[in-house]
């Protein structure tokens, strides 16, 4: 996926929010919010920090980037849009 779509992906991604370090599956730079999109298949990892992520300039999404192929992923990238 990284090569197919030319994505800059950091995995796993550690982010400090609300005084705690949180580890999520991926950060996809260059799309969505100014600091990229935080992605994890487990909503329970994102939910507690969602507001903090947005305030810090990240977007977030919950889906399994590693499983199930890439069907529909082009639509997701188009929906997020590219950032500078």
Coordinates of C-alpha atoms in Angstrom, one line a residue:
X1 CA 0.0 0.0 0.0
X2 CA 2.8 2.4 0.9
X3 CA 4.5 1.9 -2.5
X4 CA 1.3 1.7 -4.5
X5 CA 0.0 5.0 -3.3
X6 CA 3.3 6.7 -2.5
X7 CA 2.4 7.2 1.1
X8 CA 4.7 8.3 4.0
X9 CA 3.6 6.0 6.8
X10 CA 5.0 5.8 10.4
X11 CA 4.1 2.6 12.0
X12 CA 3.6 2.1 14.9
X13 CA 3.1 5.8 15.8
X14 CA 3.5 7.2 19.3
X15 CA 1.7 10.3 20.2
X16 CA 1.7 12.1 23.6
X17 CA -1.7 13.4 24.5
X18 CA -3.2 14.5 27.8
X19 CA 0.1 13.6 29.5
X20 CA 0.2 10.0 28.3
X21 CA 1.9 8.2 25.5
X22 CA -0.5 6.5 23.1
X23 CA 0.5 4.0 20.5
X24 CA -1.6 3.6 17.4
X25 CA -1.1 1.5 14.3
X26 CA -0.2 4.3 11.7
X27 CA 0.3 7.9 11.0
X28 CA -0.2 8.7 7.3
X29 CA 1.6 12.0 6.5
X30 CA 0.6 14.2 3.6
X31 CA -3.1 13.6 3.7
X32 CA -6.1 14.9 5.7
X33 CA -5.3 17.2 8.6
X34 CA -2.1 19.4 8.7
X35 CA -0.1 16.8 10.7
X36 CA -1.6 13.8 8.9
X37 CA -4.1 11.1 9.7
X38 CA -3.8 8.8 12.7
X39 CA -5.2 5.3 11.9
X40 CA -6.0 2.3 14.0
X41 CA -8.3 -0.6 13.6
X42 CA -9.3 -0.4 17.3
X43 CA -11.6 2.6 18.0
X44 CA -10.9 2.1 21.7
X45 CA -7.4 3.4 21.1
X46 CA -8.5 6.6 19.3
X47 CA -11.7 7.5 21.1
X48 CA -10.1 8.8 24.3
X49 CA -7.7 11.0 22.4
X50 CA -9.8 12.1 19.5
X51 CA -10.4 15.7 20.6
X52 CA -6.7 16.1 21.6
X53 CA -5.6 14.8 18.2
X54 CA -7.8 17.4 16.4
X55 CA -6.5 20.2 18.6
X56 CA -3.0 19.1 17.8
X57 CA -3.6 19.2 14.1
X58 CA -4.1 15.5 13.4
X59 CA -7.1 13.8 11.8
X60 CA -8.1 10.3 12.7
X61 CA -9.8 7.3 11.2
X62 CA -10.6 3.8 12.3
X63 CA -10.2 1.0 9.9
X64 CA -7.9 -2.0 9.3
X65 CA -5.2 -0.7 7.0
X66 CA -3.3 -4.0 7.0
X67 CA -6.1 -6.4 6.2
X68 CA -8.7 -6.8 3.5
X69 CA -6.8 -5.4 0.5
X70 CA -7.0 -1.9 -0.8
X71 CA -10.6 -1.8 -2.2
X72 CA -12.0 1.6 -1.5
X73 CA -8.7 3.0 -0.2
X74 CA -8.4 5.4 -3.1
X75 CA -11.8 6.9 -2.1
X76 CA -10.5 7.3 1.4
X77 CA -7.4 9.2 0.3
X78 CA -9.6 11.4 -2.0
X79 CA -11.9 12.1 0.8
X80 CA -9.1 13.1 3.1
X81 CA -7.4 15.2 0.5
X82 CA -3.7 16.0 0.3
X83 CA -2.0 18.5 2.6
X84 CA 1.0 20.6 2.1

